């Protein structure tokens, strides 16, 4: 089967990977030659945290997200399976109980257990949660890896859309808003810090009623701080948001006050009104879109479902036939 | 209930921030029958019409929209935001927030009166988010406000009515001014209490949006608001010290 994939963000690269694995001849259209800051996926945190996301996300996110760590590992991406640590500042300790009520698969930590897991947080929090079944990856390295792997296995990457044959998989994210009218942008802002004074070995979430934060360690002493969630398709990085992220990081550990500010980024995530992703079939086109803040977490499952729908004629969940 | 001459069918108003998704937000409105949706203009405004998609979703709720100036810390910010809101939602209504303290988010009473006066002169119909202070209420009415929105407790705390005496006094001093208890409510019982005290409506956001099941909590609040209002209109009995059996206890010595 021949197939065309529009867009080489995380959704498009995962779909292309699933199609190539099924023996399809795949052409990927993307105006940019390589993964980079033009795409929403570039700014992702790379947490594979289906259980923590279940705090607010619907059930399919928790269930389908559990496929992600294995999928990425099968592609040869380095996946760190060290779980997630969740902490809160003293006066917000009720937040930890609320989070624990809503998140499955966690265990409670006292100060000593937290110190054993993350020594650099020792003495700062008298209790915490650990969600052992979660993982994380370096999203930029993962995009590069998928891109190279696809090219080696015979997929073609072209910048200009040409004539298409077979099924088209539209994975353009927000750029597909011309075709998907109820798609909207939800802005996320992030920062990258470098510090040699603090060492974390897994993602840490700081619960806060106003300024929730997650910190994801990356190679080279880097830490990704994320992420705001603002109903806007604006891509500016606002002072207020950066202040909030940095203040929250400083509250998590004062060593971040001395860190080097390496990068500040922002982009708009594509989302449908229920914040769940969709496969929308229109004739010979299947849209894979609306991954919201769950790109790296849900793209593997969505890619598998999209490929199954096209190759095997299945009607997976989150699948919508659309005739307008 | 009339607010600035507009008849509003429900005495429950809901904010639109911090829901798990717009679909859950819409379900909360459907199940509660809330009559007014407040929407923050400032935070989403990235210039141009960057927040337009979300504002369209709010308009699609089919209820009256009350834009607010949430997050504004100065008179100038609040006035600018109000003008933006008037253009975006084509309404003279504005819920005026001028925040005086970043941590407690309590209103800045001085900035609030200044901004209310400016906006009133500009033709706005101002819903000021205020404290339970009766002197401040009087100044706001003098500035042209015809509705007051005293807090129950600081925004997002869920503490309920923290100064019942102050709220009672405020209600008693201005019996004819429509008053909406705004902010700080965490449970339906607290909303019922505000309504029993004679407040005209309640406005809340976090208690619903951060509940495990926001739509169910919204319905819970709607029923509580209705119960509290019915009780107020029914002229409740006064508490008294002596126990009064509702049926005579014949043959027993009761005047002991």
XYZ file of C-alpha atoms in Angstrom:
580
model
C 0.000 0.000 0.000
C 1.138 3.525 -0.718
C 0.504 6.184 1.878
C 1.123 9.885 2.323
C 1.732 11.518 5.694
C 1.272 15.279 6.045
C 3.389 16.738 8.831
C 6.535 15.426 10.471
C 5.808 16.253 14.099
C 5.466 13.517 16.660
C 2.089 12.396 15.273
C 3.272 12.237 11.660
C 6.542 10.455 12.468
C 4.778 7.863 14.642
C 2.131 7.233 11.953
C 4.830 6.891 9.291
C 6.725 4.457 11.522
C 3.635 2.279 12.020
C 2.910 2.321 8.269
C 6.460 1.391 7.298
C 6.312 -1.449 9.835
C 3.268 -2.761 7.955
C 5.138 -2.689 4.667
C 3.622 0.517 3.273
C 5.474 2.756 0.878
C 5.403 6.073 2.740
C 5.979 9.649 1.617
C 6.103 12.331 4.327
C 5.394 15.956 3.385
C 6.757 18.639 5.659
C 8.010 22.073 4.646
C 10.864 21.835 7.178
C 13.604 19.327 6.432
C 14.337 18.317 10.024
C 12.546 18.315 13.402
C 12.971 21.739 14.943
C 11.438 24.720 16.743
C 8.789 25.207 14.018
C 6.875 22.224 15.418
C 4.864 21.933 18.605
C 6.519 18.569 19.446
C 9.899 20.282 19.766
C 8.729 22.027 22.944
C 7.309 18.934 24.622
C 8.373 17.689 28.035
C 8.677 14.076 26.902
C 7.075 12.644 30.020
C 5.370 9.297 29.512
C 3.156 9.751 32.562
C -0.282 8.274 31.859
C -1.222 7.933 35.520
C -0.322 11.475 36.587
C -2.135 12.845 33.528
C -5.210 10.992 34.774
C -5.543 13.705 37.431
C -7.497 15.707 34.869
C -7.460 13.720 31.615
C -10.142 11.282 30.526
C -9.776 7.518 30.874
C -8.495 6.770 27.317
C -5.422 8.926 28.001
C -4.488 6.795 31.012
C -5.122 3.491 29.219
C -3.675 4.253 25.770
C -0.775 6.165 27.296
C 0.459 2.974 28.913
C 1.522 1.729 25.470
C 3.924 4.603 24.990
C 7.079 3.611 26.914
C 7.279 0.169 25.276
C 6.586 1.608 21.840
C 9.339 4.193 22.046
C 11.764 1.637 23.371
C 10.952 -0.726 20.474
C 11.929 2.057 18.073
C 15.328 2.250 19.734
C 14.680 5.455 21.648
C 16.288 5.754 25.063
C 13.415 5.571 27.578
C 14.113 6.185 31.258
C 11.741 4.108 33.385
C 12.221 5.636 36.806
C 8.700 6.751 37.609
C 7.532 10.223 38.595
C 7.909 11.984 41.937
C 5.130 14.346 43.035
C 5.671 16.930 45.771
C 3.932 19.993 47.115
C 4.918 22.969 49.227
C 4.006 22.952 52.908
C 0.823 24.983 52.843
C -0.565 23.170 49.800
C -0.314 19.700 51.293
C -4.008 19.070 50.684
C -3.149 19.109 46.996
C -1.102 15.950 47.471
C -4.083 14.129 48.993
C -6.384 15.288 46.217
C -3.857 14.188 43.599
C -3.447 10.808 45.320
C -7.214 10.250 45.284
C -7.359 10.791 41.543
C -4.208 9.077 40.351
C -3.831 5.309 40.256
C -0.589 3.375 40.599
C 1.127 5.618 43.144
C 2.860 4.919 46.431
C 3.327 7.326 49.302
C 6.801 8.375 50.357
C 7.936 9.780 53.681
C 10.949 12.061 53.935
C 13.416 9.177 54.160
C 11.945 7.308 51.194
C 11.996 10.480 49.100
C 15.626 11.107 50.076
C 16.486 7.582 48.958
C 14.848 8.125 45.550
C 15.978 11.690 44.885
C 18.765 12.670 47.314
C 18.757 16.290 46.156
C 15.172 16.726 47.371
C 16.158 15.406 50.790
C 15.027 17.581 53.680
C 12.830 19.766 51.494
C 9.587 17.783 51.604
C 8.274 15.651 54.447
C 6.118 13.566 52.144
C 5.666 12.879 48.456
C 4.150 10.474 45.962
C 5.989 8.119 43.640
C 4.338 6.773 40.493
C 6.686 3.924 39.566
C 5.076 2.852 36.282
C 5.962 6.058 34.451
C 8.856 6.973 32.194
C 10.351 9.821 30.193
C 12.421 10.432 27.099
C 14.267 13.282 25.442
C 11.651 14.449 22.918
C 14.032 16.153 20.494
C 16.354 13.167 20.372
C 13.310 10.928 19.873
C 12.050 12.999 16.911
C 15.493 12.989 15.287
C 15.790 9.267 15.840
C 12.394 8.454 14.273
C 13.153 10.730 11.337
C 16.517 9.044 10.616
C 15.127 5.584 11.136
C 12.284 6.216 8.682
C 14.674 7.476 6.059
C 16.880 4.412 6.482
C 13.897 2.127 6.093
C 12.913 3.707 2.792
C 10.365 6.414 3.654
C 10.650 9.529 1.484
C 10.644 13.023 2.965
C 9.665 15.881 0.663
C 9.093 19.575 1.316
C 6.492 20.321 -1.354
C 3.211 18.423 -1.422
C 2.903 16.604 -4.746
C 0.214 14.339 -6.138
C -0.865 11.770 -3.549
C -1.856 8.177 -4.012
C -3.448 5.830 -1.535
C -4.502 6.965 1.901
C -3.396 10.361 3.207
C -2.720 10.720 6.924
C -3.112 14.357 7.870
C -0.965 14.944 10.972
C -0.452 18.680 10.612
C -1.618 19.638 14.108
C -3.037 23.152 14.329
C -2.232 23.773 10.663
C -5.131 21.441 9.857
C -7.603 23.878 11.373
C -8.805 24.707 7.865
C -10.208 21.163 7.710
C -11.033 20.498 11.377
C -13.145 23.369 12.551
C -13.371 22.497 16.250
C -9.615 22.236 16.643
C -8.206 24.968 18.898
C -4.797 25.996 20.189
C -3.814 25.729 23.860
C -0.618 27.593 24.540
C 2.169 25.984 26.511
C 5.303 27.776 27.623
C 8.454 26.069 28.830
C 11.988 26.873 29.875
C 15.252 24.953 29.839
C 17.800 25.507 32.616
C 21.292 24.193 33.081
C 22.650 23.523 36.537
C 25.502 21.456 37.885
C 24.317 22.040 41.458
C 21.256 19.855 41.353
C 20.798 16.311 40.199
C 17.403 14.713 39.531
C 16.975 11.259 38.060
C 13.294 11.357 37.145
C 10.553 13.906 36.412
C 9.329 15.817 39.453
C 5.891 17.403 39.592
C 5.232 20.270 41.967
C 1.525 20.583 42.698
C 0.335 24.124 43.276
C -3.168 25.599 43.110
C -2.031 28.348 40.754
C 1.403 27.517 39.375
C 1.801 23.785 38.868
C 5.204 22.792 37.516
C 7.022 19.770 36.228
C 10.763 19.434 35.885
C 12.183 16.838 33.496
C 15.902 16.089 33.661
C 17.722 15.907 30.332
C 21.264 14.903 29.461
C 24.048 17.425 30.031
C 22.769 18.911 33.286
C 19.697 20.349 31.570
C 16.244 20.611 33.093
C 13.068 21.252 31.163
C 10.448 23.238 33.108
C 6.856 23.056 31.965
C 4.329 24.049 31.223
C 1.663 26.667 31.177
C -1.752 25.858 29.743
C -3.490 28.891 28.316
C -6.529 28.994 26.031
C -4.825 30.778 23.167
C -3.088 30.029 19.907
C -0.705 32.878 20.561
C 2.941 31.795 20.534
C 4.534 34.624 22.468
C 6.473 33.806 25.605
C 5.017 36.083 28.258
C 6.997 37.494 31.161
C 4.250 36.448 33.549
C 4.395 32.808 32.478
C 8.177 32.677 32.655
C 8.107 34.313 36.098
C 5.653 31.679 37.253
C 7.680 28.772 35.896
C 10.953 30.059 37.301
C 9.441 30.955 40.691
C 7.929 27.503 40.988
C 11.277 25.909 40.088
C 13.026 28.076 42.668
C 10.471 26.995 45.265
C 11.116 23.350 44.333
C 14.847 23.797 44.863
C 16.765 27.036 45.517
C 19.684 25.758 43.420
C 17.580 26.603 40.359
C 18.077 30.244 41.328
C 21.702 29.929 40.256
C 20.985 27.909 37.118
C 21.718 29.151 33.617
C 18.613 30.082 31.628
C 19.236 28.242 28.367
C 15.972 28.497 26.514
C 12.405 29.779 26.729
C 9.895 28.291 24.339
C 6.206 28.424 23.533
C 3.815 26.873 21.099
C 0.129 26.091 20.764
C -1.000 22.505 21.209
C -3.821 21.266 18.958
C -6.881 20.192 20.956
C -10.505 19.223 20.383
C -13.192 20.375 22.851
C -12.915 17.224 24.976
C -9.091 17.463 24.947
C -9.001 13.903 23.570
C -7.252 13.042 20.296
C -9.262 11.909 17.279
C -8.919 9.917 14.114
C -11.202 11.623 11.621
C -11.796 9.845 8.338
C -12.897 11.873 5.338
C -12.814 9.920 2.113
C -9.224 8.876 1.511
C -7.856 11.112 4.268
C -7.454 10.123 7.908
C -6.786 13.025 10.250
C -4.692 12.201 13.314
C -4.967 15.247 15.496
C -5.867 16.851 18.831
C -3.085 15.267 20.862
C -3.179 18.292 23.201
C -0.505 17.953 25.911
C -0.140 14.237 25.232
C 1.861 14.106 22.014
C 4.636 11.699 22.982
C 2.279 9.855 25.329
C -0.536 9.172 22.865
C 1.008 9.368 19.376
C 2.142 5.696 19.507
C -1.391 4.418 20.256
C -3.019 6.797 17.769
C -0.499 5.838 15.094
C -1.185 2.149 15.665
C -4.950 2.738 15.502
C -4.675 4.883 12.368
C -2.525 2.278 10.618
C -4.916 -0.509 11.630
C -7.884 1.472 10.359
C -6.211 2.002 6.980
C -4.554 -1.390 6.534
C -7.031 -3.724 8.258
C -10.278 -1.758 7.941
C -10.833 -1.631 11.708
C -12.927 1.050 13.403
C -10.884 1.864 16.517
C -12.007 4.022 19.434
C -11.667 7.786 19.000
C -12.434 7.161 15.312
C -14.892 9.476 13.605
C -16.333 9.057 10.099
C -16.919 12.504 8.729
C -18.730 13.282 5.530
C -18.896 17.052 5.413
C -33.622 38.284 39.066
C -32.718 41.449 37.190
C -29.147 42.666 36.776
C -28.828 46.049 35.080
C -32.304 45.544 33.643
C -31.590 42.108 32.193
C -33.674 39.206 33.430
C -31.479 36.259 34.422
C -33.145 32.875 34.842
C -30.712 31.206 37.229
C -29.164 32.461 40.432
C -26.045 30.390 39.843
C -23.156 31.873 37.894
C -20.116 29.862 36.914
C -16.603 30.799 35.913
C -15.058 29.108 32.885
C -11.427 28.630 33.958
C -9.471 25.516 34.874
C -11.877 22.808 33.718
C -10.350 19.550 32.458
C -11.661 20.394 28.990
C -14.167 22.674 27.252
C -16.440 19.647 26.857
C -16.538 19.180 30.650
C -17.160 22.909 31.037
C -20.152 22.701 28.680
C -21.515 19.693 30.562
C -21.241 21.575 33.876
C -23.319 24.401 32.426
C -25.853 21.996 30.955
C -26.389 20.101 34.182
C -26.468 23.148 36.442
C -28.530 25.431 34.228
C -26.244 28.283 35.308
C -27.446 31.557 33.827
C -24.220 33.521 33.496
C -20.710 32.513 32.439
C -17.810 34.670 33.515
C -14.772 34.607 31.283
C -11.317 36.001 31.784
C -10.130 38.180 28.954
C -6.723 39.169 30.164
C -4.873 35.910 30.523
C -5.916 34.535 27.173
C -5.364 37.759 25.342
C -2.197 37.348 23.400
C -2.975 40.283 21.208
C -5.163 40.095 18.129
C -7.698 37.331 18.644
C -5.439 34.594 19.942
C -8.015 33.307 22.432
C -10.876 33.427 19.940
C -11.405 29.664 19.764
C -12.039 29.399 23.502
C -14.244 32.511 23.548
C -16.332 30.967 20.790
C -16.787 27.890 22.964
C -17.951 30.126 25.826
C -20.410 31.933 23.537
C -21.694 28.556 22.379
C -22.772 27.749 25.959
C -25.846 29.801 25.172
C -25.811 31.763 28.431
C -25.190 35.427 29.164
C -21.450 36.150 29.171
C -19.962 38.345 31.885
C -16.346 39.094 30.950
C -13.989 39.881 33.820
C -10.713 41.630 34.453
C -9.204 38.760 36.441
C -5.536 39.153 37.221
C -5.444 42.946 36.824
C -3.425 44.646 39.540
C -3.917 48.268 38.556
C -6.700 50.638 37.532
C -5.171 51.146 34.122
C -4.843 47.422 33.411
C -8.423 46.815 34.491
C -9.814 49.646 32.373
C -7.868 48.523 29.295
C -9.028 44.950 29.786
C -12.644 46.096 30.184
C -12.477 47.900 26.850
C -11.042 44.805 25.208
C -13.830 42.710 26.710
C -16.515 45.102 25.455
C -15.206 44.752 21.923
C -14.795 40.996 22.102
C -18.152 40.139 23.625
C -20.176 43.125 22.494
C -21.499 43.753 26.013
C -21.357 46.708 28.404
C -21.140 44.244 31.323
C -17.838 43.884 33.079
C -16.959 42.042 36.270
C -14.345 44.356 37.679
C -11.427 42.832 39.549
C -8.593 45.028 40.741
C -6.327 42.791 42.763
C -4.520 44.345 45.736
C -2.407 41.446 46.912
C -0.789 38.788 44.760
C -1.045 36.000 47.305
C -4.547 36.448 48.732
C -5.901 38.040 45.537
C -7.955 40.346 47.754
C -9.464 43.374 46.039
C -7.663 46.709 46.103
C -10.552 48.813 47.454
C -9.085 52.146 46.341
C -8.248 51.021 42.818
C -11.613 49.313 42.577
C -13.560 52.520 43.242
C -11.392 54.505 40.824
C -11.766 51.946 38.054
C -15.511 51.598 38.665
C -15.974 55.357 38.298
C -13.962 55.490 35.071
C -15.800 52.548 33.555
C -19.213 53.857 34.616
C -18.475 57.141 32.878
C -17.421 55.133 29.811
C -20.855 53.526 29.690
C -19.990 50.184 31.248
C -22.288 48.314 33.615
C -19.893 47.334 36.352
C -20.051 44.243 38.593
C -17.316 44.971 41.156
C -15.600 42.081 42.938
C -15.369 43.567 46.416
C -15.020 42.659 50.083
C -17.910 42.633 52.574
C -16.968 46.179 53.682
C -20.131 48.285 53.778
C -18.327 51.620 53.457
C -16.582 50.406 50.327
C -19.944 49.174 49.039
C -21.375 52.642 49.501
C -18.485 54.178 47.528
C -18.972 51.678 44.720
C -22.675 52.502 44.529
C -21.777 56.205 44.413
C -19.378 55.429 41.572
C -22.321 54.126 39.565
C -22.368 50.406 40.312
C -25.853 48.889 40.533
C -24.737 45.377 41.462
C -22.190 44.314 44.095
C -20.170 41.112 44.240
C -18.815 40.667 47.774
C -16.450 37.787 48.395
C -17.227 34.834 50.601
C -13.513 34.147 51.064
C -10.389 34.748 48.950
C -10.528 33.403 45.389
C -9.978 29.691 45.041
C -9.774 28.920 48.773
C -13.080 27.075 49.178
C -13.334 28.377 52.747
C -16.975 29.420 52.458
C -18.395 32.529 54.163
C -15.557 33.636 56.416
C -17.226 36.793 57.760
C -20.886 36.024 58.204
C -21.470 39.071 60.380
C -19.983 41.368 57.724
C -22.009 39.823 54.929
C -25.224 40.032 56.984
C -24.560 43.674 57.749
C -23.865 44.426 54.107
C -27.066 42.721 53.001
C -29.065 44.606 55.652
C -27.584 47.999 54.809
C -28.378 47.775 51.104
C -31.519 45.645 50.895
C -32.414 46.721 47.345
C -29.025 46.323 45.664
C -28.590 43.033 43.806
C -25.675 41.224 45.447
C -23.805 38.183 44.245
C -21.525 36.312 46.634
C -18.444 35.799 44.527
C -15.395 33.703 45.301
C -14.273 31.464 48.114
C -17.112 28.957 48.052
C -16.110 25.303 48.208
C -19.315 23.411 48.964
C -22.983 23.638 47.994
C -23.963 24.073 51.654
C -22.008 27.329 51.708
C -23.862 28.537 48.623
C -27.174 27.585 50.242
C -26.211 29.591 53.306
C -25.431 32.676 51.219
C -28.803 32.370 49.524
C -30.597 31.862 52.854
C -29.012 35.123 54.015
C -30.770 36.903 51.171
C -28.009 37.274 48.628
C -29.393 37.285 45.121
C -26.992 34.871 43.481
C -23.633 33.165 43.864
C -20.674 32.968 41.502
C -18.049 30.272 41.726
C -15.434 28.572 39.611
C -12.754 26.496 41.348
C -15.201 24.515 43.497
C -16.721 23.141 40.294
C -13.809 23.100 37.861
C -11.434 21.354 40.276
C -13.957 18.812 41.557
C -13.372 15.216 40.501
C -16.690 15.340 38.617
C -17.248 19.008 37.732
C -20.658 18.496 36.124
C -22.025 16.667 39.177
C -20.649 19.365 41.491
C -22.207 22.078 39.316
C -25.580 20.387 39.631
C -25.060 20.074 43.387
C -24.465 23.823 43.599
C -27.504 24.548 41.417
C -29.769 22.586 43.759
C -28.245 24.222 46.828
C -28.754 27.687 45.358
C -32.367 26.851 44.624
C -32.882 25.403 48.117
C -31.311 28.429 49.781
C -33.410 30.848 47.742
C -36.634 28.949 48.479
C -35.795 29.035 52.177
C -35.153 32.784 52.068
C -38.424 33.476 50.283
C -40.300 31.175 52.641
C -39.497 33.438 55.619
C -37.689 30.962 57.845
C -38.514 30.627 61.517
C -36.358 32.359 64.079
C -34.144 30.140 66.212
C -35.371 29.946 69.806
C -34.133 28.404 72.976
C -37.257 26.541 74.054
C -37.915 23.220 72.394
C -41.378 23.318 70.803
C -42.880 19.936 69.901
C -44.912 20.253 66.748
C -47.625 17.932 68.082
C -49.098 18.424 71.571
C -47.927 15.789 73.964
C -51.290 15.103 75.664
C -51.250 13.713 79.135
C -47.670 14.513 79.839
C -46.368 17.129 82.190
C -44.648 19.486 79.787
C -44.504 22.717 81.731
C -41.715 21.525 83.926
